[in-house]
Coordinates of C-alpha atoms in Angstrom, one line a residue:
M1 CA -16.3 34.6 28.2
T2 CA -13.6 36.2 25.5
A3 CA -10.8 34.4 23.9
P4 CA -7.6 34.4 25.3
P5 CA -5.4 36.9 23.2
E6 CA -3.5 34.0 21.6
L7 CA -6.6 32.9 20.3
R8 CA -8.7 36.2 19.1
L9 CA -9.5 36.3 15.6
G10 CA -9.3 39.3 13.5
G11 CA -10.5 40.5 10.1
G12 CA -8.5 41.5 7.0
A13 CA -7.6 39.4 3.8
P14 CA -4.0 39.3 2.4
G15 CA -3.3 42.6 0.7
K16 CA -6.2 45.0 2.4
A17 CA -6.4 47.0 4.9
R18 CA -8.2 45.8 8.0
G19 CA -11.8 46.1 7.8
S20 CA -12.1 45.8 4.0
T21 CA -14.0 42.8 2.9
P22 CA -12.7 41.1 0.0
S23 CA -15.3 39.9 -2.7
H24 CA -15.4 37.8 -6.0
D25 CA -18.0 37.0 -8.9
V26 CA -17.2 33.0 -8.1
V27 CA -15.8 31.3 -5.1
V28 CA -14.5 27.7 -5.5
I29 CA -14.1 26.0 -2.5
G30 CA -11.7 22.9 -3.3
G31 CA -8.3 23.2 -5.0
G32 CA -8.3 19.5 -6.6
G33 CA -9.4 18.1 -9.8
A34 CA -13.0 19.5 -9.9
G35 CA -12.2 23.0 -8.1
L36 CA -9.5 23.7 -10.6
R37 CA -11.7 22.7 -14.0
A38 CA -14.5 24.5 -12.2
A39 CA -12.3 27.7 -11.7
V40 CA -11.2 27.6 -15.5
A41 CA -14.4 26.9 -16.8
V42 CA -15.3 30.1 -15.4
A43 CA -12.7 32.0 -16.6
E44 CA -13.3 30.5 -20.3
T45 CA -17.1 31.5 -20.0
D46 CA -16.4 35.1 -18.9
P47 CA -13.2 36.9 -18.5
R48 CA -14.6 39.6 -17.0
L49 CA -15.4 37.8 -13.4
S50 CA -12.9 37.7 -10.5
V51 CA -12.6 33.8 -9.5
A52 CA -11.4 33.1 -6.2
I53 CA -10.5 29.2 -5.2
I54 CA -10.0 28.9 -1.2
S55 CA -8.4 25.7 -0.3
K56 CA -7.3 24.5 2.9
V57 CA -4.4 22.9 1.3
Y58 CA -2.0 24.2 -1.4
P59 CA -3.7 22.9 -4.5
M60 CA -1.0 20.2 -5.7
R61 CA -1.5 18.6 -2.0
S62 CA -5.4 18.0 -3.0
H63 CA -6.3 14.3 -2.7
T64 CA -6.8 13.9 -6.7
V65 CA -3.0 13.8 -6.8
S66 CA -3.4 10.3 -5.3
A67 CA -5.6 8.8 -7.9
E68 CA -3.5 6.0 -9.6
G69 CA -5.7 3.9 -12.1
G70 CA -6.8 6.1 -15.2
A71 CA -9.7 8.2 -16.5
A72 CA -12.7 6.5 -18.5
A73 CA -13.2 8.0 -21.7
V74 CA -15.0 6.2 -25.0
V75 CA -11.7 6.3 -27.7
G76 CA -11.3 2.7 -29.3
A77 CA -13.1 2.2 -32.7
D78 CA -14.6 -1.1 -30.9
D79 CA -16.4 1.2 -28.0
S80 CA -19.3 3.1 -27.9
L81 CA -20.8 5.7 -25.9
D82 CA -24.3 3.7 -25.2
E83 CA -21.8 1.0 -24.0
H84 CA -20.0 3.2 -21.5
A85 CA -23.2 4.7 -20.3
H86 CA -24.9 1.0 -19.9
D87 CA -22.0 -0.3 -18.0
T88 CA -22.3 3.1 -15.8
V89 CA -26.2 2.6 -15.4
S90 CA -25.7 -1.3 -14.6
G91 CA -22.8 -0.9 -12.8
G92 CA -24.4 1.6 -10.3
D93 CA -27.4 -0.8 -9.6
W94 CA -29.7 1.2 -11.6
L95 CA -29.5 4.1 -9.3
C96 CA -28.3 6.4 -11.5
D97 CA -29.6 9.6 -13.1
Q98 CA -29.2 8.4 -17.0
D99 CA -30.0 11.7 -18.6
A100 CA -26.3 13.1 -16.6
V101 CA -24.5 9.2 -17.2
E102 CA -25.6 10.4 -21.2
A103 CA -24.4 13.9 -20.8
F104 CA -21.7 12.3 -19.0
V105 CA -20.0 9.8 -21.2
A106 CA -20.6 12.2 -24.3
E107 CA -18.1 14.9 -22.7
A108 CA -15.8 12.6 -21.2
P109 CA -13.8 12.0 -24.2
G110 CA -13.5 15.9 -25.0
E111 CA -12.4 16.6 -21.5
L112 CA -9.4 14.3 -21.9
L113 CA -8.7 15.3 -24.7
R114 CA -8.5 18.9 -23.6
L115 CA -6.0 17.8 -20.7
E116 CA -4.2 16.3 -23.6
H117 CA -3.8 19.5 -25.1
W118 CA -3.2 21.7 -22.0
G119 CA -0.2 19.0 -21.7
C120 CA -1.3 16.0 -19.8
P121 CA 1.3 13.0 -20.8
W122 CA -1.0 10.4 -21.4
S123 CA 0.3 7.0 -21.7
R124 CA 0.6 6.0 -25.6
Q125 CA 0.3 2.7 -27.6
P126 CA 3.5 1.9 -29.7
D127 CA 1.6 3.3 -32.9
G128 CA 1.1 6.8 -30.7
H129 CA -2.4 6.2 -30.0
I130 CA -3.7 6.9 -26.6
A131 CA -3.5 3.9 -24.6
V132 CA -6.3 2.4 -22.9
R133 CA -6.9 -0.4 -19.7
A134 CA -9.5 -3.0 -18.2
F135 CA -11.0 -1.3 -15.5
G136 CA -13.5 -3.4 -12.8
G137 CA -17.2 -3.5 -14.5
M138 CA -16.2 -2.1 -18.0
K139 CA -16.8 -4.4 -20.7
K140 CA -14.2 -2.5 -22.9
R141 CA -10.8 -1.1 -22.6
R142 CA -11.6 2.4 -22.3
T143 CA -9.4 3.8 -19.3
W144 CA -6.8 6.5 -20.3
F145 CA -3.9 6.4 -18.0
A146 CA -0.7 8.4 -17.2
A147 CA 1.2 5.1 -16.0
D148 CA -0.2 4.7 -12.8
K149 CA 0.1 8.7 -11.3
T150 CA -3.0 9.7 -14.0
G151 CA -4.1 12.0 -10.8
F152 CA -0.6 13.8 -10.3
H153 CA -0.6 14.3 -13.8
L154 CA -4.0 15.4 -14.4
L155 CA -4.0 18.0 -11.2
H156 CA -0.6 19.2 -12.1
T157 CA -2.2 19.7 -15.7
L158 CA -5.2 21.7 -14.5
F159 CA -3.3 23.7 -11.6
Q160 CA -0.6 25.1 -14.7
T161 CA -3.5 25.8 -16.9
A162 CA -5.0 27.5 -13.8
L163 CA -1.9 29.7 -13.2
S164 CA -2.4 30.9 -16.9
Y165 CA -5.5 33.2 -15.8
P166 CA -4.4 36.1 -14.0
D167 CA -7.9 36.6 -12.7
V168 CA -8.2 33.3 -10.7
V169 CA -7.1 34.4 -7.2
R170 CA -5.9 31.6 -4.9
Y171 CA -6.6 31.3 -1.1
D172 CA -4.4 28.7 -0.3
E173 CA -4.4 27.2 3.7
W174 CA -7.7 29.1 4.1
F175 CA -10.3 27.1 5.9
V176 CA -13.9 27.9 5.3
S177 CA -16.2 27.6 8.0
S178 CA -19.9 28.6 6.9
L179 CA -21.7 29.8 3.9
L180 CA -23.3 33.0 3.9
I181 CA -27.1 33.2 3.0
D182 CA -29.1 36.2 2.2
D183 CA -32.4 36.4 1.0
G184 CA -32.6 32.9 -0.1
R185 CA -29.3 32.4 -1.8
V186 CA -25.6 32.4 -1.2
R187 CA -23.7 35.8 -0.7
G188 CA -20.3 34.2 0.2
V189 CA -18.5 32.6 2.8
V190 CA -16.8 32.7 6.1
A191 CA -13.1 31.5 6.2
I192 CA -10.0 31.2 8.5
E193 CA -6.6 32.0 7.2
L194 CA -4.7 29.5 9.0
A195 CA -1.3 31.1 9.1
T196 CA -2.5 33.5 11.1
G197 CA -5.8 32.5 12.5
R198 CA -7.8 35.4 11.5
V199 CA -11.3 35.3 10.1
E200 CA -12.7 36.8 7.0
T201 CA -16.1 37.2 5.1
I202 CA -15.3 36.7 1.5
A203 CA -18.2 38.0 -0.3
A204 CA -19.3 36.4 -3.6
S205 CA -22.2 36.2 -6.4
A206 CA -22.1 32.2 -6.3
V207 CA -20.2 29.6 -4.6
I208 CA -18.9 26.1 -6.0
V209 CA -18.4 23.7 -3.1
C210 CA -15.8 20.9 -4.7
T211 CA -14.2 19.7 -1.3
G212 CA -14.0 16.0 -2.1
G213 CA -15.6 13.1 -0.1
C214 CA -15.3 12.2 3.4
G215 CA -13.9 9.1 4.0
R216 CA -12.0 10.1 6.8
I217 CA -15.3 9.3 8.7
Y218 CA -14.3 5.5 8.8
P219 CA -11.2 4.0 10.3
F220 CA -9.7 2.2 7.3
T221 CA -9.8 4.5 4.2
T222 CA -7.8 5.5 1.3
N223 CA -8.7 9.0 1.8
A224 CA -6.0 11.4 2.6
T225 CA -6.5 13.2 6.3
I226 CA -8.2 16.1 4.3
K227 CA -11.1 14.1 3.5
T228 CA -13.4 15.1 6.3
G229 CA -16.4 16.3 4.3
D230 CA -16.3 19.6 4.8
G231 CA -18.1 21.0 2.0
M232 CA -20.9 18.3 2.6
A233 CA -21.5 19.6 5.9
L234 CA -21.4 23.5 4.6
A235 CA -24.0 23.0 2.5
H236 CA -26.1 20.6 5.0
R237 CA -25.9 23.3 7.3
A238 CA -26.8 26.2 5.2
G239 CA -30.0 23.9 4.1
A240 CA -29.5 22.1 0.8
P241 CA -29.8 18.5 1.1
L242 CA -27.4 15.7 0.7
K243 CA -28.2 13.0 -1.6
D244 CA -27.7 9.1 -1.5
M245 CA -25.0 9.4 1.3
E246 CA -26.1 5.5 2.5
F247 CA -23.6 4.5 -0.2
V248 CA -20.2 4.2 0.7
Q249 CA -17.6 2.4 -1.5
Y250 CA -15.3 0.1 0.0
H251 CA -12.3 -0.5 -2.4
P252 CA -10.9 -4.4 -2.3
T253 CA -7.2 -3.5 -2.2
G254 CA -6.0 -1.0 0.5
L255 CA -2.7 -1.6 2.5
P256 CA -3.8 -2.8 5.8
F257 CA -2.4 -0.4 8.0
T258 CA -1.9 2.8 6.1
G259 CA -5.0 2.5 3.9
I260 CA -2.9 3.5 0.7
L261 CA -4.6 2.3 -2.3
I262 CA -3.2 -0.5 -4.6
T263 CA -5.0 0.8 -7.5
E264 CA -7.1 -1.3 -9.4
A265 CA -4.8 -0.8 -12.4
A266 CA -2.5 -3.9 -10.7
R267 CA -5.7 -6.2 -11.4
A268 CA -6.5 -4.6 -14.5
E269 CA -2.9 -5.5 -15.6
G270 CA -3.6 -9.2 -14.6
G271 CA -2.9 -9.4 -10.8
W272 CA -4.6 -11.9 -8.6
L273 CA -6.6 -11.9 -5.3
L274 CA -5.2 -14.9 -3.1
N275 CA -6.9 -16.2 -0.1
K276 CA -4.6 -17.8 3.0
D277 CA -4.5 -21.0 0.6
G278 CA -3.2 -19.5 -2.0
Y279 CA -6.4 -19.8 -4.1
R280 CA -7.9 -17.3 -6.6
Y281 CA -11.4 -17.3 -4.5
L282 CA -13.1 -14.8 -6.8
Q283 CA -13.9 -17.7 -9.1
D284 CA -16.1 -18.8 -6.5
Y285 CA -18.3 -15.9 -6.5
D286 CA -21.2 -14.5 -8.4
L287 CA -19.9 -11.2 -9.6
G288 CA -22.5 -10.2 -12.4
T289 CA -21.1 -12.4 -15.1
P290 CA -23.3 -14.4 -17.3
D291 CA -22.0 -17.9 -15.5
P292 CA -22.1 -18.7 -12.3
K293 CA -18.2 -18.8 -11.9
P294 CA -16.2 -15.7 -14.0
V295 CA -14.3 -16.0 -16.5
L296 CA -10.4 -16.6 -14.7
R297 CA -8.8 -13.9 -16.5
S298 CA -11.7 -11.3 -16.2
M299 CA -13.1 -12.1 -11.9
E300 CA -10.5 -9.8 -10.6
L301 CA -12.1 -6.7 -12.5
G302 CA -15.5 -7.8 -10.9
P303 CA -17.2 -4.2 -9.3
R304 CA -16.0 -3.1 -6.2
D305 CA -18.8 -3.3 -4.4
R306 CA -18.8 -7.2 -4.8
L307 CA -15.2 -7.7 -4.8
S308 CA -15.1 -6.0 -1.2
Q309 CA -18.3 -8.7 -0.4
A310 CA -16.5 -11.5 -1.4
F311 CA -13.6 -10.5 1.4
V312 CA -16.2 -10.7 4.0
H313 CA -17.4 -14.0 3.0
E314 CA -14.0 -15.5 2.9
L315 CA -13.5 -13.5 6.2
D316 CA -16.4 -15.4 8.1
Q317 CA -15.3 -19.0 6.6
G318 CA -11.7 -18.4 8.1
R319 CA -10.1 -18.1 4.9
T320 CA -8.3 -14.8 5.1
I321 CA -4.9 -14.1 7.0
D322 CA -4.5 -12.2 10.3
T323 CA -1.9 -9.5 10.4
P324 CA -1.8 -7.2 13.2
H325 CA -4.0 -4.6 11.7
G326 CA -6.5 -7.1 11.0
P327 CA -7.3 -9.5 8.2
V328 CA -6.0 -9.6 4.7
V329 CA -5.7 -11.7 1.7
N330 CA -2.9 -11.3 -0.7
L331 CA -2.6 -9.5 -4.9
D332 CA -0.3 -11.5 -6.6
L333 CA 1.5 -9.3 -9.1
R334 CA 4.8 -11.8 -9.5
H335 CA 4.3 -13.6 -12.4
L336 CA 3.4 -10.1 -14.4
G337 CA 7.2 -9.2 -14.0
A338 CA 9.4 -6.5 -13.2
E339 CA 9.1 -5.0 -16.7
V340 CA 5.4 -4.6 -16.8
I341 CA 5.2 -3.7 -13.1
D342 CA 8.2 -1.2 -13.6
G343 CA 6.5 0.1 -17.0
K344 CA 2.6 0.4 -15.8
L345 CA 2.8 0.1 -12.2
P346 CA 5.9 1.9 -10.9
F347 CA 3.9 3.4 -8.2
V348 CA 2.6 0.4 -7.2
R349 CA 6.2 -1.0 -6.8
E350 CA 7.1 2.4 -4.7
L351 CA 4.4 2.4 -2.4
C352 CA 4.8 -1.3 -1.6
L353 CA 8.4 -0.8 -1.1
R354 CA 8.2 2.5 1.1
Y355 CA 4.9 1.7 3.2
Q356 CA 5.3 -2.4 3.7
N357 CA 8.9 -3.2 3.1
I358 CA 7.9 -5.5 0.2
D359 CA 8.9 -6.2 -3.5
P360 CA 5.6 -6.9 -5.4
V361 CA 8.0 -8.2 -8.1
R362 CA 8.8 -11.4 -5.7
E363 CA 6.4 -11.0 -2.6
L364 CA 3.0 -11.2 -2.1
I365 CA 1.2 -7.6 -1.3
P366 CA -1.2 -7.6 1.9
V367 CA -4.6 -6.1 1.1
R368 CA -7.8 -5.5 2.6
P369 CA -11.2 -3.6 1.7
V370 CA -10.9 0.2 2.6
V371 CA -13.4 2.8 2.2
H372 CA -12.5 4.7 -0.8
Y373 CA -15.5 7.0 -2.2
M374 CA -18.8 8.4 -1.5
M375 CA -21.5 7.8 -4.2
G376 CA -23.7 10.5 -2.3
G377 CA -23.0 13.9 -1.8
V378 CA -24.5 17.7 -2.1
D379 CA -27.8 17.4 -3.9
T380 CA -27.1 19.1 -7.8
D381 CA -29.0 19.5 -11.1
I382 CA -27.0 18.4 -14.0
D383 CA -25.4 21.4 -14.3
G384 CA -24.0 21.3 -10.8
A385 CA -27.1 23.8 -9.2
T386 CA -28.5 23.0 -5.8
G387 CA -31.5 24.0 -4.3
L388 CA -30.0 26.8 -3.2
A389 CA -30.0 29.8 -5.2
G390 CA -26.1 30.5 -6.5
L391 CA -24.5 27.3 -4.8
Y392 CA -23.1 24.8 -6.7
A393 CA -20.8 21.6 -6.4
A394 CA -18.8 19.2 -8.4
G395 CA -16.7 16.1 -7.6
E396 CA -16.8 13.5 -5.3
A397 CA -18.6 16.4 -2.8
A398 CA -21.7 16.3 -5.3
C399 CA -24.1 14.0 -6.0
V400 CA -25.4 14.7 -9.8
S401 CA -26.2 11.5 -10.0
I402 CA -24.3 9.1 -12.3
N403 CA -22.3 7.2 -9.7
G404 CA -25.7 5.5 -8.2
A405 CA -25.4 2.7 -5.8
N406 CA -21.7 1.7 -7.0
R407 CA -19.2 4.1 -8.9
L408 CA -17.0 2.1 -11.6
G409 CA -13.4 2.4 -11.4
S410 CA -11.8 5.5 -13.5
N411 CA -15.5 7.1 -13.8
S412 CA -14.0 9.5 -11.0
L413 CA -11.6 11.5 -12.6
P414 CA -13.5 12.9 -15.8
E415 CA -16.5 12.8 -13.6
C416 CA -14.4 15.6 -11.7
L417 CA -13.9 17.6 -15.2
V418 CA -17.0 17.1 -17.0
F419 CA -19.2 18.0 -14.0
G420 CA -16.5 20.7 -12.9
A421 CA -16.6 22.3 -16.0
R422 CA -20.4 22.3 -16.3
A423 CA -20.6 24.1 -12.5
G424 CA -18.1 26.5 -13.5
R425 CA -20.1 27.7 -16.5
A426 CA -23.4 27.7 -14.8
A427 CA -22.1 29.6 -12.1
A428 CA -20.5 31.9 -14.2
R429 CA -23.7 32.3 -16.2
F430 CA -25.2 33.1 -12.6
A431 CA -23.0 35.5 -11.5
G432 CA -22.9 37.4 -14.7
A433 CA -26.6 38.0 -14.4
S434 CA -26.1 39.3 -11.0
P435 CA -22.8 41.1 -10.7
A436 CA -21.1 41.5 -7.5
T437 CA -22.3 44.5 -5.5
A438 CA -20.9 45.5 -2.1
P439 CA -22.0 42.9 0.5
S440 CA -25.4 43.8 2.1
A441 CA -25.5 44.5 5.8
A442 CA -26.8 41.4 6.4
V443 CA -23.9 39.6 5.0
L444 CA -21.7 41.6 6.8
A445 CA -23.6 41.0 10.3
Q446 CA -23.6 37.3 9.5
G447 CA -19.8 37.6 9.1
R448 CA -19.1 39.2 12.3
D449 CA -21.7 36.5 14.1
E450 CA -19.8 33.8 12.4
Q451 CA -16.7 35.4 14.0
R452 CA -17.9 35.7 17.3
R453 CA -19.3 32.0 17.2
L454 CA -15.8 30.8 16.6
E455 CA -14.3 33.1 19.2
R456 CA -16.7 31.5 21.6
E457 CA -16.3 28.3 20.6
L458 CA -12.3 28.2 20.6
A459 CA -12.8 30.0 23.9
R460 CA -14.5 27.4 25.5
H461 CA -12.4 24.6 24.3
A462 CA -9.3 26.4 25.2
A463 CA -10.7 26.8 28.4
G464 CA -10.3 23.1 28.8
G465 CA -12.2 20.0 28.9
R466 CA -12.2 16.2 29.8
E467 CA -12.8 14.9 26.2
H468 CA -9.7 14.7 23.5
I469 CA -10.5 15.2 20.0
A470 CA -8.7 12.3 18.7
D471 CA -10.6 9.8 21.1
I472 CA -14.0 11.1 19.7
R473 CA -13.0 10.8 16.4
A474 CA -11.6 7.0 16.6
E475 CA -14.9 6.4 18.6
M476 CA -16.3 7.8 15.4
Q477 CA -14.8 6.0 13.0
D478 CA -15.0 2.6 14.9
V479 CA -18.8 3.4 15.2
M480 CA -18.8 3.5 11.2
E481 CA -17.0 0.8 10.7
N482 CA -18.9 -1.5 12.9
G483 CA -22.3 0.0 12.5
A484 CA -22.3 1.1 8.6
G485 CA -19.8 -1.1 6.7
I486 CA -19.7 -3.4 4.1
Y487 CA -22.6 -5.2 5.6
R488 CA -25.0 -3.4 8.0
D489 CA -28.5 -4.1 9.4
G490 CA -31.2 -2.3 11.4
V491 CA -29.7 -3.1 14.9
S492 CA -26.1 -2.0 14.0
L493 CA -27.5 1.3 12.4
A494 CA -30.1 2.1 15.3
K495 CA -27.0 1.6 17.7
A496 CA -24.8 3.7 15.4
A497 CA -27.1 6.4 15.3
D498 CA -27.6 6.8 19.2
T499 CA -23.9 6.2 19.5
L500 CA -23.2 9.6 17.3
L501 CA -25.9 11.5 19.2
E502 CA -23.6 10.7 22.4
L503 CA -20.5 11.3 20.6
R504 CA -21.9 15.1 19.5
E505 CA -22.7 15.5 23.3
R506 CA -19.3 15.0 24.3
F507 CA -17.8 17.0 21.4
G508 CA -19.0 19.7 23.6
L509 CA -16.2 19.2 26.1
V510 CA -13.5 18.6 23.9
A511 CA -10.7 20.2 25.3
M512 CA -7.6 22.6 23.0
D513 CA -3.9 21.9 23.7
D514 CA -2.7 24.5 20.9
H515 CA -3.6 28.2 22.3
S516 CA -1.5 29.8 19.1
R517 CA -2.8 31.4 16.3
T518 CA -0.4 30.3 13.4
F519 CA -1.7 27.0 11.9
N520 CA -3.3 26.0 15.0
T521 CA -4.1 22.3 14.1
D522 CA -6.0 21.4 16.8
V523 CA -8.5 24.5 15.7
V524 CA -9.0 22.6 12.1
A525 CA -9.0 19.1 13.7
L526 CA -11.9 20.7 16.0
L527 CA -13.7 22.2 12.9
E528 CA -13.3 19.0 10.9
L529 CA -14.3 16.6 13.4
S530 CA -17.5 18.8 13.7
F531 CA -18.0 18.4 10.2
M532 CA -17.2 14.9 9.9
L533 CA -20.0 14.1 12.8
D534 CA -22.9 15.8 10.9
V535 CA -21.8 13.8 7.5
A536 CA -21.6 10.2 9.9
E537 CA -25.2 11.3 11.0
T538 CA -26.6 11.5 7.3
V539 CA -24.8 8.1 6.1
V540 CA -26.4 6.2 9.1
H541 CA -29.6 7.8 8.8
C542 CA -30.0 7.1 5.6
A543 CA -28.7 3.7 5.6
L544 CA -31.5 3.2 8.5
R545 CA -34.0 4.1 6.3
R546 CA -33.1 2.3 2.9
E547 CA -34.6 -1.0 3.9
E548 CA -33.0 -3.0 0.5
S549 CA -29.6 -3.9 -0.4
R550 CA -28.2 -2.5 -3.7
G551 CA -24.5 -2.0 -4.6
A552 CA -22.6 -0.8 -1.8
H553 CA -25.6 -0.5 0.7
Q554 CA -26.1 -4.4 1.6
R555 CA -28.6 -4.5 4.6
T556 CA -28.4 -8.4 6.0
D557 CA -32.0 -8.4 7.1
F558 CA -32.9 -6.6 3.7
P559 CA -31.0 -8.4 1.5
A560 CA -33.1 -8.2 -1.7
R561 CA -33.3 -5.3 -4.0
N562 CA -36.2 -3.3 -3.9
D563 CA -37.3 -1.3 -7.1
Q564 CA -40.6 -0.8 -6.2
R565 CA -39.7 1.0 -2.8
F566 CA -36.4 1.9 -3.5
L567 CA -35.9 2.9 -7.3
A568 CA -35.4 6.6 -6.0
H569 CA -32.6 8.8 -4.3
S570 CA -32.7 9.4 -0.9
L571 CA -32.6 13.4 0.2
I572 CA -31.5 13.8 3.6
R573 CA -32.1 17.9 5.1
R574 CA -31.6 19.2 8.9
E575 CA -34.9 20.8 10.1
P576 CA -34.4 23.9 12.2
D577 CA -35.0 22.1 15.3
G578 CA -32.1 19.8 14.2
T579 CA -33.4 16.8 13.6
L580 CA -33.2 14.7 10.1
Q581 CA -35.6 14.3 7.6
V582 CA -35.3 11.9 4.6
E583 CA -37.3 11.9 1.8
Y584 CA -37.0 10.3 -1.9
R585 CA -37.0 11.6 -5.4
P586 CA -37.4 8.9 -8.5
V587 CA -34.5 8.1 -10.3
T588 CA -34.5 9.5 -13.9
V589 CA -34.6 6.3 -16.6
T590 CA -34.3 7.8 -20.2
R591 CA -33.6 4.5 -22.0
W592 CA -32.8 1.5 -19.4
S593 CA -35.2 -0.2 -17.4
P594 CA -34.0 -1.5 -14.4
G595 CA -32.6 -5.2 -15.0
E596 CA -30.2 -7.9 -13.5
R597 CA -26.9 -6.4 -12.7
V598 CA -24.7 -8.1 -15.2
Y599 CA -21.2 -7.5 -16.6
G600 CA -19.2 -9.0 -19.6
R601 CA -22.5 -9.5 -22.1

């Protein structure tokens, strides 16, 4: 069957004659914080190299823009790199690779200072020094911030900096559908130009995946609609293993209907979490502080996983508040006053007014745990290299691993910078040692095969079917929330795995209503759903095999942490027959032997 004329996909890059194949030394997939930092690092490392950024949205619409709270890096005289490293390792429930953590904390201050020089407007103390705030799981105040719009300013600064490098070429609103592999190494990508629907083979000596996370496999998430696990699925399909996919972080304070994040900075500035009785319930829970009951002034700054788990216990005890969008508790900022809220949390007030029609200066904010971050991702070494030659990854799409079983708040933005830069430098060295040449016949043939596959796929779905993309997506999200949520067990996970297989079969019967070529959102939604189903399967299968509770992975049938069996990273890969195989690799321990997970000492 051939595609209808309006769905037929052709070749040709912007400004190139049809039939020519665009080629770059390094292709970066994703235009957010990690992707822009990687592209700048390539350009800085070797100005002779051609760098391309391929992003399915305009870079300033990347999800990094929504990060609010801040970026962690040692700056105070009362702080140290060792303390930041230990907080990170302990906060990750000892699943972090400690060599990566040590490199991360050492390089984070330089990256944030570099952003200062590039123009990022960090908030200041009255004496002009960098202002820092407390964040969950951090013993010291080390989180740099720009009011509560840190991600916006960070991304804007990186985007402006990237514009200053003329050899950084952008493919805005292009969707990468596959990686090209020849002779055991990555040779480029195949991508769809969303404005026209045409497909391009884009050759490259190295590819860096910086596409962010996959929170949209769950129904309640802080993640933008673009966070569909594209890069993870691309690497997975190309044969690169994914690591630690069972560790899914819930943020304890998302708005109940939209999932929009109410930043941890709101609690860092002194916000309280209250149950339906107006009681600060966290004082009744073990948050890893030295005393059974946390110090009242700091208990809202416990780690995100334990705060989310405490919410579930409040729900089970009937102490949450029922709403049309599910159970909630309240975040109380009223005692902070308008001056503090407008000075340090202006975006929180704006979000509450715009999306909840409430004013946090005078009213309580309804919140619930929502999926926020993936600790797992594409398996990489400390320089972002994967097991597939020429393929690199950084940011939330990657797992290096500095986050272990639970990421501490404000570590993600500097992670994008530190490992985006490392991946960019490593990819530049790799590409410089093997300069771009004309694509081989095998690479061009793969590109044509992918184009024909897309044509067949889209034609089949355009011809009609009894299933709808939105229905399968919603069922997948419910399966993940119910089977692999804050708490999971063997029965719920096995059921989720079976249901995902059924959804995969039904996916083949999906109908497409939009038959146009120009900005066909059905095409994007179809490809994204395929990627999400892939990633969801890896989360469930890894969670099913990890028979312990650690950090964000809580098995009610295996409630204890088991270092004897599972002080190890899970690695999942798809075999040629389509089956998923999980194996384990020991965690790298350099200085800190696994111990009790505590904060505040």
